[in-house]
Amino acid sequence: MKTTPFWWEEAEPAHGERQFNTNTCSILIVGAGYSGLSAAITLAEAGVKDVFVIDSQRIGEGASSRNGGQIGNGAKFSLAEATRRFGAKRAAEILEDYDRSMDFMLERASTLKDPFDLNMCGSVAGAHSRKDLEGLVAYRNGLPAEKQKRVEIIPKTDMHRVLKTDIYRGAMVSHHTGSIHPAKYVRALANRARELGVRIFTGYRYQGVSTNAGRYHALVEDVTSRNTITISSDKVLIGANGYVGPEIPWLRKRTIPIQSYMIATEQLPLEQMEELIPGNRVVGDTKHILYYFRRSPDGTRILFGGRAKFRTSTAEESAVGLRDFMLHTFPSLERAKITHSWFGNVCFAYDFCSHVGRMPDGTYYTSCCNGGGISMMTYLGHRSAEMLLGVPGHDRGVVNSHFPRLYFYNGHPWFLPMVGTYYRFLDRVARWRD
Ligand SMILES: Cc1cc2nc3c(=O)[nH]c(=O)nc-3n(C[C@H](O)[C@H](O)[C@H](O)COP(=O)(O)OP(=O)(O)OC[C@H]3O[C@@H](n4cnc5c(N)ncnc54)[C@H](O)[C@@H]3O)c2cc1C
C-alpha cells in the first residue's frame, strides 16, 4: 500500500521556480492551492503585473491535490443560524457566496486548457436517521422552485437505485454537482496562472512581514538551504488554509486544522462498481462524523474518505479504520485490496464559515474551507483578488465578515479527541432514537 494520494499516480505535484531573480513584486500570494492560484488568475486577468505565488511545498501539495474531488459543497449552517451571527443582510450575502461558488468554479474551469476529469455526475447525501431524512426533505422544500428540480429525495425503499448499501434511511440526490480529479485541477489552475504571467515559486516558507513606506517586506525561507530572503510587494495575500503555521498567529488563533483521511481500492470489475455506486455519483452523508466516497474517474476503484480518528494518526493506522467503514457500507468489498492511503489538512473556523479579510498587520487572508472547499476556495480566491483590487461592492458576504477567535487556543487543537467522542455519541443517539 502506498501512503501517497492515489491522485498523484497521474498528477504528482511539481515544483515551481526555485530561483528569484528579483525580490520585488506587486502582489505576493502565500499558498499555491486552489485559493492562492485562483486569486493570482483573477489579478493577472485584471492586468496586474508581477504577481508572485510562493509555497513551502510543491504546487498544490496541500489539500488541493489530496482531496475527494467532490464538487458542490454548500454552507454548513442555515440562514437562521447565519442571521443570528452576522445579521440578516450579511447572512443572506454569505449564503449567496456559497450558492455562487459552484457556478463560478465551472466558469473558471471553462478557461483552463488542461483536462481534469470534470464529471457532472450528481451527488448522493445519505440520511443517517429518519430525522435527517426529514431535514433533507425540509431543505429541498425550502429551495426556490427552479432549484427544487435539481434535487430529488429518495426514500429508503428506493435506495438501491442510487446506492447499493443498507446503512442509510433514504437520501437526497443533487444533480448540479459532480466530481473532478483534484490534482489535475490544481495543476490546470497553475498552468493557467503561468500562462497569464504569474510566477510560482516552491520550497519557500513565508515567515512574516514588516512594513516600510507603504510596502510590505516578507521574510521568506528556502526550506532546503534555510537561507532567508526578503520579498517586497504592495500587498500580501495568505491562502494557507489548514497548513497555516505559527508564523501567522492571528490566523492560528481563529482556525482549527483537522486531518482528513482517504483510501483507494485496487481496480475492480466495472459491473460491480456500477452496482455499488450507479452513475459514478459522489456520496456523502448527514452524520457528524461523515463518510464521503466515490469511484475513481475511470470508474474502477472506490475512493473512501472520512475522519478515521480525532487525533493525529498515520496513513497506515487510518487505513484500518477507513477500510472498516468502507466494509460497513459495502460488505461485498471484503476482498478488495487497499492500494493507497493518505491524508491532508482541512481548516475549520469556530463558526463553520469561510472568511476573507485583512489582518491587523495589513496582510490579507482567504481561510477556512470547513471540510469542503474545491469550489468555495476557488471562488474565494477570486473574491479576495477583488478585495485587493478594490473592486466596488467587494465588501459583502464572507469578505470582511466577523472572524471569531477561540480563547485559550493557539493553533493546537487539543480538544479534538473530546469533540470526536461527543460527535460519535450524537451519531449513535440519532440512530437509537430512530
Ligand atoms: C482528504 C481530503 C479530502 C477532501 N475532500 C474534499 C472534497 O471531496 N470536496 C471538497 O470540496 N473539498 C474537499 N477537501 C477540502 C479541499 O481540499 C480544500 O478545501 C482545498 O484544497 C483548500 O484549498 P486552499 O488553496 O485553500 O488550501 P491548500 O490546498 O491546503 O493550500 C494551502 C497551501 O499553503 C501552503 N502554505 C501554508 N503556509 C505556508 C507558508 N508559511 N509559506 C508558504 N506556503 C505555505 C501549503 O504548503 C499549502 O500548499 C478535502 C480535503 C482533504 C484533505
XYZ file of C-alpha atoms and ligand atoms in Angstrom:
487
model
C 0.000 0.000 0.000
C 1.299 3.450 -0.937
C 0.976 6.314 1.507
C 0.814 8.971 -1.206
C -2.513 10.142 -2.692
C -3.994 7.979 -5.447
C -4.302 11.209 -7.474
C -0.526 11.579 -7.661
C -0.278 8.483 -9.891
C -1.406 10.689 -12.771
C -0.649 14.169 -11.453
C 2.084 14.316 -8.842
C 2.642 17.909 -7.637
C 5.514 19.616 -9.444
C 7.977 22.203 -8.244
C 7.694 25.745 -9.495
C 10.601 28.140 -9.921
C 13.417 27.788 -7.387
C 15.415 30.952 -8.081
C 14.248 34.530 -7.516
C 15.972 36.869 -9.983
C 14.298 39.843 -8.307
C 12.988 40.399 -4.806
C 10.263 42.829 -5.785
C 6.744 42.061 -6.959
C 3.379 43.797 -6.953
C 1.407 41.164 -5.041
C 2.805 38.262 -3.041
C 0.459 35.308 -2.554
C 1.317 32.648 0.030
C -0.107 29.211 -0.827
C -0.250 27.528 -4.251
C -3.559 25.726 -3.675
C -6.931 26.490 -5.257
C -7.430 29.768 -3.363
C -3.968 31.246 -3.973
C -3.876 30.238 -7.639
C -7.423 31.393 -8.299
C -6.613 34.787 -6.736
C -3.499 35.001 -8.929
C -5.549 34.266 -12.067
C -8.121 36.985 -11.288
C -5.350 39.512 -10.558
C -3.459 38.678 -13.741
C -6.661 38.711 -15.823
C -7.301 42.212 -14.426
C -3.919 43.288 -15.796
C -1.835 43.207 -12.588
C 1.803 42.503 -13.481
C 4.428 40.785 -11.316
C 2.165 38.566 -9.236
C 4.251 36.037 -7.259
C 2.858 32.879 -5.610
C 5.077 31.049 -3.106
C 4.570 27.714 -1.377
C 6.692 25.844 1.136
C 5.745 22.570 -0.585
C 5.260 21.758 -4.270
C 2.390 23.264 -6.301
C -0.915 22.059 -4.833
C 0.795 19.691 -2.393
C -1.501 20.859 0.430
C -5.143 19.766 0.449
C -5.660 20.733 -3.198
C -4.031 17.584 -4.612
C -5.242 15.258 -1.840
C -8.992 15.734 -1.578
C -12.001 13.628 -2.561
C -12.703 15.625 -5.726
C -16.390 16.082 -4.865
C -17.624 19.476 -6.023
C -20.688 21.449 -4.982
C -20.435 21.642 -1.186
C -22.760 24.144 0.442
C -22.750 26.063 3.729
C -22.664 24.075 6.969
C -25.255 26.356 8.609
C -28.773 27.576 7.928
C -29.887 31.116 7.069
C -31.382 31.415 10.564
C -28.047 30.488 12.204
C -26.142 32.862 9.922
C -28.614 35.662 10.655
C -28.013 35.238 14.390
C -24.260 35.533 13.862
C -23.915 38.088 11.094
C -27.240 39.955 10.874
C -29.843 39.491 8.139
C -28.105 41.327 5.270
C -24.633 39.793 5.677
C -26.143 36.337 6.302
C -28.095 36.416 3.037
C -24.961 37.562 1.183
C -22.859 34.808 2.769
C -25.293 32.125 1.618
C -25.265 33.785 -1.809
C -21.456 33.363 -1.828
C -21.805 29.636 -1.126
C -24.502 29.383 -3.768
C -22.430 31.230 -6.355
C -19.216 29.266 -5.750
C -20.092 26.219 -7.852
C -21.120 28.231 -10.926
C -18.014 30.385 -10.544
C -15.806 27.314 -10.380
C -17.404 25.948 -13.565
C -16.826 29.323 -15.285
C -13.169 29.313 -14.189
C -12.880 25.680 -15.258
C -14.027 26.612 -18.764
C -10.936 28.866 -19.116
C -8.483 26.081 -18.243
C -6.667 24.290 -21.055
C -5.638 21.112 -19.224
C -8.268 18.407 -18.650
C -9.136 17.474 -15.061
C -11.851 14.814 -15.442
C -14.806 17.080 -14.649
C -17.917 14.898 -14.460
C -21.279 16.469 -13.570
C -22.428 13.087 -12.289
C -24.510 14.396 -9.363
C -24.187 13.575 -5.692
C -25.944 11.488 -3.055
C -26.357 12.634 0.561
C -27.226 9.557 2.622
C -29.577 10.216 5.578
C -28.128 8.742 8.770
C -31.508 8.803 10.573
C -35.180 9.324 9.782
C -34.904 12.768 11.340
C -32.020 13.579 8.986
C -34.157 12.466 6.048
C -36.897 14.834 7.243
C -34.220 17.548 7.355
C -33.249 16.822 3.747
C -36.916 16.987 2.697
C -37.306 20.318 4.506
C -34.127 21.607 2.841
C -35.472 20.686 -0.593
C -38.870 22.222 0.135
C -37.160 25.461 1.172
C -35.411 25.849 -2.185
C -36.824 28.111 -4.905
C -38.921 26.152 -7.451
C -36.261 26.166 -10.198
C -33.655 24.756 -7.788
C -36.000 22.081 -6.420
C -35.862 20.482 -9.867
C -32.137 19.845 -9.354
C -32.755 17.888 -6.147
C -34.523 14.560 -5.640
C -35.488 12.821 -2.378
C -35.004 9.051 -2.390
C -36.995 7.020 0.177
C -35.277 4.092 1.913
C -37.218 1.584 -0.154
C -35.670 3.047 -3.315
C -32.105 3.446 -2.036
C -30.532 0.732 -4.165
C -31.430 2.748 -7.257
C -28.772 5.296 -6.199
C -26.503 3.348 -3.830
C -26.161 -0.345 -3.030
C -25.995 -0.031 0.753
C -28.489 -0.513 3.570
C -26.912 1.864 6.064
C -28.948 4.954 5.144
C -32.606 5.816 5.867
C -33.038 7.440 2.475
C -31.094 10.081 0.578
C -31.088 13.297 -1.366
C -29.681 13.287 -4.896
C -28.420 16.625 -6.241
C -27.957 16.863 -9.968
C -25.955 20.142 -10.182
C -22.854 18.648 -8.554
C -20.153 16.248 -9.569
C -16.525 15.248 -9.422
C -13.076 16.234 -10.629
C -9.541 14.903 -10.472
C -8.313 17.312 -7.764
C -4.585 17.115 -8.531
C -5.152 17.664 -12.251
C -7.405 20.621 -11.402
C -4.763 22.375 -9.279
C -2.184 21.714 -11.996
C -4.534 23.222 -14.598
C -5.025 26.332 -12.428
C -1.250 26.704 -12.031
C -0.696 26.399 -15.780
C -3.396 28.990 -16.475
C -1.830 31.373 -13.935
C 1.614 30.946 -15.520
C 0.170 31.474 -18.983
C -1.075 34.864 -17.697
C 2.409 35.770 -16.434
C 2.123 34.756 -12.763
C 5.376 33.362 -11.299
C 5.108 30.406 -8.910
C 7.985 29.631 -6.540
C 8.051 26.483 -4.419
C 10.137 25.341 -1.469
C 9.860 28.804 0.146
C 8.193 29.334 3.507
C 6.711 32.722 4.360
C 7.915 33.718 7.845
C 6.150 37.024 8.463
C 6.144 40.598 7.271
C 7.246 44.119 8.166
C 6.138 47.386 6.576
C 8.082 50.391 5.420
C 6.890 53.384 3.384
C 3.661 51.596 2.416
C 5.472 48.486 1.127
C 5.380 45.025 2.666
C 8.654 43.188 3.222
C 8.052 39.471 3.580
C 10.673 37.247 5.117
C 10.840 34.055 3.075
C 12.907 30.976 3.958
C 14.256 28.476 1.441
C 13.152 25.212 3.109
C 16.148 23.330 1.665
C 19.064 25.669 2.347
C 17.404 27.513 5.280
C 18.636 30.794 3.750
C 16.173 33.669 4.030
C 15.417 36.429 1.574
C 13.108 39.430 1.694
C 10.460 39.897 -0.965
C 8.898 43.339 -1.096
C 5.415 43.903 -2.506
C 2.479 46.315 -2.467
C 0.199 43.706 -0.942
C 0.368 40.232 0.610
C -2.405 37.616 0.477
C -2.291 34.475 2.627
C -4.041 31.345 1.270
C -2.606 28.790 3.709
C -5.913 27.206 4.880
C -5.204 24.075 7.018
C -1.422 24.448 6.680
C -1.178 27.810 8.435
C 1.746 27.819 10.856
C 2.831 29.784 13.945
C 4.281 32.432 11.613
C 0.738 33.818 11.251
C -0.560 33.855 14.863
C -3.638 35.968 14.091
C -4.962 33.228 11.771
C -3.799 30.387 14.019
C -5.978 31.710 16.843
C -9.020 31.632 14.591
C -8.606 28.397 12.670
C -8.673 24.703 13.527
C -6.599 22.466 11.228
C -8.012 18.942 11.014
C -6.617 15.945 9.190
C -8.936 14.210 6.762
C -8.097 10.712 5.528
C -8.709 8.725 2.358
C -8.080 5.250 0.955
C -8.311 3.845 -2.584
C -9.052 0.250 -3.532
C -7.411 -1.700 -6.304
C -9.171 -1.733 -9.679
C -12.370 -3.784 -9.501
C -14.793 -5.039 -12.158
C -16.811 -2.198 -13.703
C -20.101 -4.119 -13.310
C -19.521 -4.438 -9.562
C -18.691 -0.727 -9.291
C -21.761 0.256 -11.311
C -23.907 -1.874 -9.000
C -22.475 -0.260 -5.830
C -22.470 3.379 -6.994
C -24.621 3.650 -10.131
C -23.822 6.525 -12.468
C -20.487 7.274 -10.805
C -22.128 9.758 -8.417
C -20.229 11.136 -5.451
C -21.522 10.334 -1.981
C -21.536 11.954 1.456
C -23.823 11.570 4.442
C -25.542 13.520 7.200
C -23.557 12.209 10.186
C -21.483 14.486 12.399
C -18.531 12.252 11.535
C -19.332 11.754 7.914
C -18.079 9.297 5.305
C -17.544 10.533 1.763
C -16.804 8.271 -1.146
C -16.876 7.957 -4.910
C -15.452 5.965 -7.784
C -12.171 6.900 -9.469
C -12.567 8.919 -12.695
C -12.283 5.694 -14.772
C -14.989 4.169 -12.557
C -12.985 1.142 -11.428
C -11.920 1.980 -7.851
C -13.627 3.111 -4.683
C -12.062 6.159 -3.029
C -13.305 6.297 0.532
C -12.742 9.139 2.978
C -13.619 10.276 6.445
C -12.251 11.043 9.824
C -10.962 7.711 10.980
C -9.643 9.170 14.254
C -9.884 12.514 16.049
C -6.236 12.505 16.939
C -3.287 12.707 14.575
C -2.640 9.296 13.049
C -0.529 7.851 10.262
C -1.788 6.820 6.818
C -1.220 3.173 7.822
C -3.290 3.476 11.029
C -6.117 5.380 9.384
C -6.355 2.852 6.530
C -7.530 0.205 9.012
C -10.380 2.353 10.360
C -11.412 3.604 6.920
C -11.474 0.088 5.487
C -13.808 -0.944 8.331
C -16.113 1.976 7.474
C -15.987 1.013 3.806
C -16.913 -2.604 4.574
C -19.713 -1.426 6.852
C -21.064 0.494 3.831
C -20.287 -2.122 1.165
C -19.726 -5.595 2.739
C -19.123 -7.055 -0.730
C -15.732 -5.256 -0.868
C -14.292 -7.640 1.754
C -11.654 -8.993 -0.637
C -10.763 -5.666 -2.278
C -7.141 -4.665 -1.644
C -6.311 -1.158 -0.449
C -3.640 0.323 -2.721
C -3.350 3.877 -1.333
C -3.927 5.594 1.995
C -3.225 9.272 2.611
C -4.359 12.368 4.445
C -4.331 16.124 4.198
C -5.333 19.129 6.272
C -8.662 20.902 6.092
C -9.345 24.052 8.075
C -12.338 24.879 10.228
C -13.499 28.193 11.659
C -15.212 28.282 15.003
C -18.402 29.469 13.212
C -18.062 26.908 10.337
C -17.958 29.803 7.847
C -15.242 30.652 5.297
C -13.577 34.036 5.791
C -11.784 36.587 3.639
C -10.391 39.825 5.033
C -7.422 41.809 6.286
C -5.278 41.195 9.365
C -4.033 43.894 11.762
C -0.567 43.753 10.091
C -2.190 44.819 6.801
C -1.872 41.476 5.000
C -4.975 39.826 3.526
C -6.266 36.274 4.005
C -8.590 33.665 2.481
C -9.256 30.962 5.026
C -11.386 28.069 6.298
C -12.805 25.633 3.793
C -14.593 23.854 6.696
C -14.029 20.446 5.152
C -15.201 21.114 1.596
C -13.605 23.851 -0.459
C -12.873 22.899 -4.058
C -15.489 25.253 -5.448
C -15.634 27.655 -2.464
C -11.865 28.242 -2.207
C -11.637 28.699 -5.989
C -14.374 31.316 -5.707
C -12.943 32.949 -2.586
C -9.555 33.244 -4.261
C -11.362 35.337 -6.857
C -13.268 37.318 -4.207
C -10.049 38.070 -2.313
C -8.446 39.301 -5.543
C -11.433 41.639 -5.975
C -10.777 42.912 -2.458
C -7.093 43.552 -3.246
C -8.112 45.320 -6.454
C -10.662 47.435 -4.565
C -13.463 46.376 -6.918
C -16.609 48.334 -5.922
C -19.023 46.211 -3.896
C -16.373 43.686 -2.788
C -17.188 44.264 0.910
C -20.084 41.835 1.184
C -20.809 38.210 2.143
C -17.789 36.403 3.542
C -15.443 39.276 2.610
C -14.815 41.196 5.833
C -17.316 39.056 7.761
C -16.628 38.839 11.506
C -13.971 36.141 12.067
C -14.306 34.889 15.665
C -11.245 33.813 17.615
C -11.024 30.956 20.062
C -9.874 31.908 23.539
C -7.281 29.714 25.300
C -6.269 28.402 21.888
C -3.043 28.966 19.966
C -3.366 26.658 16.976
C -3.000 23.241 18.633
C -6.493 21.673 18.666
C -6.042 19.733 21.959
C -9.833 19.480 22.294
C -10.412 17.450 19.092
C -10.460 13.977 20.734
C -13.246 15.240 23.053
C -15.151 16.731 20.121
C -14.777 13.391 18.322
C -16.204 11.465 21.274
C -19.115 13.903 21.524
C -19.882 13.712 17.769
C -19.711 9.916 17.847
C -22.164 9.968 20.753
C -24.541 12.272 18.813
C -24.390 9.967 15.782
C -25.211 6.933 17.969
C -28.068 8.737 19.714
C -29.535 9.708 16.338
C -29.783 6.006 15.430
C -31.089 4.906 18.843
C -33.900 7.408 18.530
C -34.846 6.163 15.072
C -8.519 14.221 2.420
C -9.298 15.437 1.995
C -10.494 15.276 1.307
C -11.216 16.397 0.888
N -12.310 16.216 0.092
C -12.937 17.288 -0.443
C -13.981 17.115 -1.365
O -14.312 15.991 -1.772
N -14.610 18.232 -1.828
C -14.229 19.490 -1.459
O -14.843 20.465 -1.909
N -13.194 19.691 -0.615
C -12.531 18.629 -0.110
N -11.457 18.816 0.710
C -11.049 20.197 1.038
C -10.253 20.859 -0.103
O -9.193 20.050 -0.488
C -9.744 22.215 0.393
O -10.847 22.991 0.774
C -8.966 22.995 -0.643
O -7.976 22.226 -1.256
C -8.350 24.221 0.030
O -7.563 24.920 -0.913
P -6.588 26.050 -0.386
O -5.904 26.622 -1.540
O -7.363 26.989 0.477
O -5.586 25.287 0.609
P -4.443 24.209 0.320
O -4.656 23.482 -0.954
O -4.288 23.406 1.551
O -3.156 25.120 0.098
C -2.546 25.825 1.133
C -1.068 25.917 0.778
O -0.446 26.881 1.626
C 0.889 26.476 1.789
N 1.430 27.179 2.963
C 0.923 27.219 4.208
N 1.673 28.015 4.999
C 2.684 28.464 4.221
C 3.804 29.333 4.455
N 4.030 29.885 5.668
N 4.648 29.596 3.433
C 4.450 29.053 2.210
N 3.410 28.222 1.921
C 2.542 27.948 2.917
C 0.793 24.964 1.975
O 2.023 24.325 1.702
C -0.321 24.605 1.000
O 0.187 24.136 -0.231
C -10.741 17.717 1.188
C -9.537 17.875 1.878
C -8.808 16.755 2.280
C -7.503 16.949 2.997
